[in-house]
Amino acid sequence: MANKVLVLGEVRDGVLRNVSFEAVAAAKQIADGGEVVGVLLGDSVTQLANELITYGADRVVTVEHPHLKAYTSDGYSQAFLAVYEQEKPEGVVFGHTSLGKDLSPKLASKLKSGLISDVTEIEGSGEDAVFVRPIYSGKAFEKVKIKDGVIFVTIRPNNIKPLDKNASLTGDVASISVDVQNLRTIIKDVVRKATTGVDLSEAKVVVAGGRGVKSSEGFEPLKELANLLGGAVGASRGACDADYCDYSLQIGQTGKVVTPDLYIAAGISGAIQHLAGMSNSKVIVAINKDPEANIFKVADYGIVGDLFEVIPMLIEEFKALKVNS
Amino acid sequence: MNIFVLVKRTFDTEEKIVIANGKIQEDGAEFIINPYDEYAIEEAIQVRDAKGGKVTVVTIGGEDAEKQLRTALAMGADEAVLINTEDDLDELDQYSAAIILAEYLKDKEVDLILAGNVAIDGGTGQVGPRVADLLGINYVTTITDLEIDGTNVKIVRDIEGDSEVIETSLPLLVTAQQGLNEPRYPSLPGIMKAKKKPLAELELDDLDLDEDDVEVKIEIVDIFLPPQKAAGRVLEGELSQQVKELVNLLHSEAKVV
């Protein structure tokens, strides 16, 4: 049976995040021929509606209000629920991002519904869809479904392929007006700390350092490599505990779980807790002086050597590759 | 200040996962307080020490979870509550856990509730925000700094590597992110004292809930381990040659750059 599915388009720095296009693809599968409706919330977002349509949304509903300029769970839940009440969908898809993780449980609670968080794969479609998600930080997986009520899921960035962009697609864009009020949270400031400007959870390439990096300055060549490859810098717990970098960079069972196309582990021994956070990456490269290091067991390619020799050479080789291709 | 901490007993992070008969095997596994909940307990103790009041740790589980509650008491929490669902419920999901916790908390005149931002087993991060919503109080997730002045609260929260500075007020639920503090180890006197601290045990009946109120919304169809990765290739030869080969492999074979 065809379902109507709402997708929250997430806007960051004025542009739609890639995970929103992945969410449209997920919604298509849940909709099973039904309608996919994009939802955009913000102070000025209507101009982004068409892009969501070119990635497969059938139409878009926007709510614009000065109180939606910055995300708050109060503001966004009021606006999203207004759209939900109007559309009465059978499914809802969010990205499993900072925003999605914060907002989705509140909405699920208000809707008295189940919520399947952090989906990496969808099997089947429509009512029969079964959702695959990691448990124990990726040491195992479960397949789950919603027993009854709205099919509400958040999808992990970088796992579900977006549909190809088709600029000729068109669809209706409507706005509804919501009196967003009583925000209990005031955002005073946002301090940018991400080292390369690329979000770790969405990065296609992650260059991560461990204790072998030896100091905060030691992260500089890793940053340079990450920048060159359009990726983000991560770290092991060891590096964070030793104060070489901020905890926000930590990858592992405590910390972020990432699944980039390419994960370069430099000076990381590969404790089981770290492996839980990155072993589902598509291609893993390990660089470590110790040939016995555990990280080589999960690596597709390994180089036994000093990262301070290897990384600069890698940077030169990638630069050469870029020039030649 | 009336402070509550929501905690969960989880597998030790060192544990490998073994599945038999479609279930994760717990025999012989070591259990710990969910690491993110440890930050929540530590923060609760620090707030109480600065502002006065009482810290109560609450968990849902079976008899086995008493051990983790005693550990929290040994760290410095004042009281513990075990909501024992072992006899009443076969399964629990985030929807049902939140209803149980909110039902317990609703008449407690709560000032501050702390929880981990995610449990390292189920990994949904839903229960904290759901509880706050059911109680009608505000929440802030993944916090790395907390300052309380009267009923005003200033918070720094981690948003995918960036930091958001937030102002809000009590009553409030917050979920702890790494970097919030350095959780203490229980001291020997702490462990001795913990044995005498109150640990109450409740069942669904005591909360005026019956099984229908907390029927799960999610069905687990299957649990499986990820496919074992085939052993990779450790490159050989001169280091500069290895690097050239690696870049070549990533470009031509793996096609990731």
XYZ file of C-alpha atoms in Angstrom, chain A residues 38 89 111 114 125 140 169 186 229:
9
model
C 9.653 17.555 1.938
C 1.474 10.952 6.875
C 2.830 11.342 18.612
C 7.833 4.280 18.128
C 9.343 -1.318 1.065
C 26.212 -6.040 15.992
C 11.550 17.482 -11.826
C 17.888 30.739 23.790
C 40.828 15.214 0.371
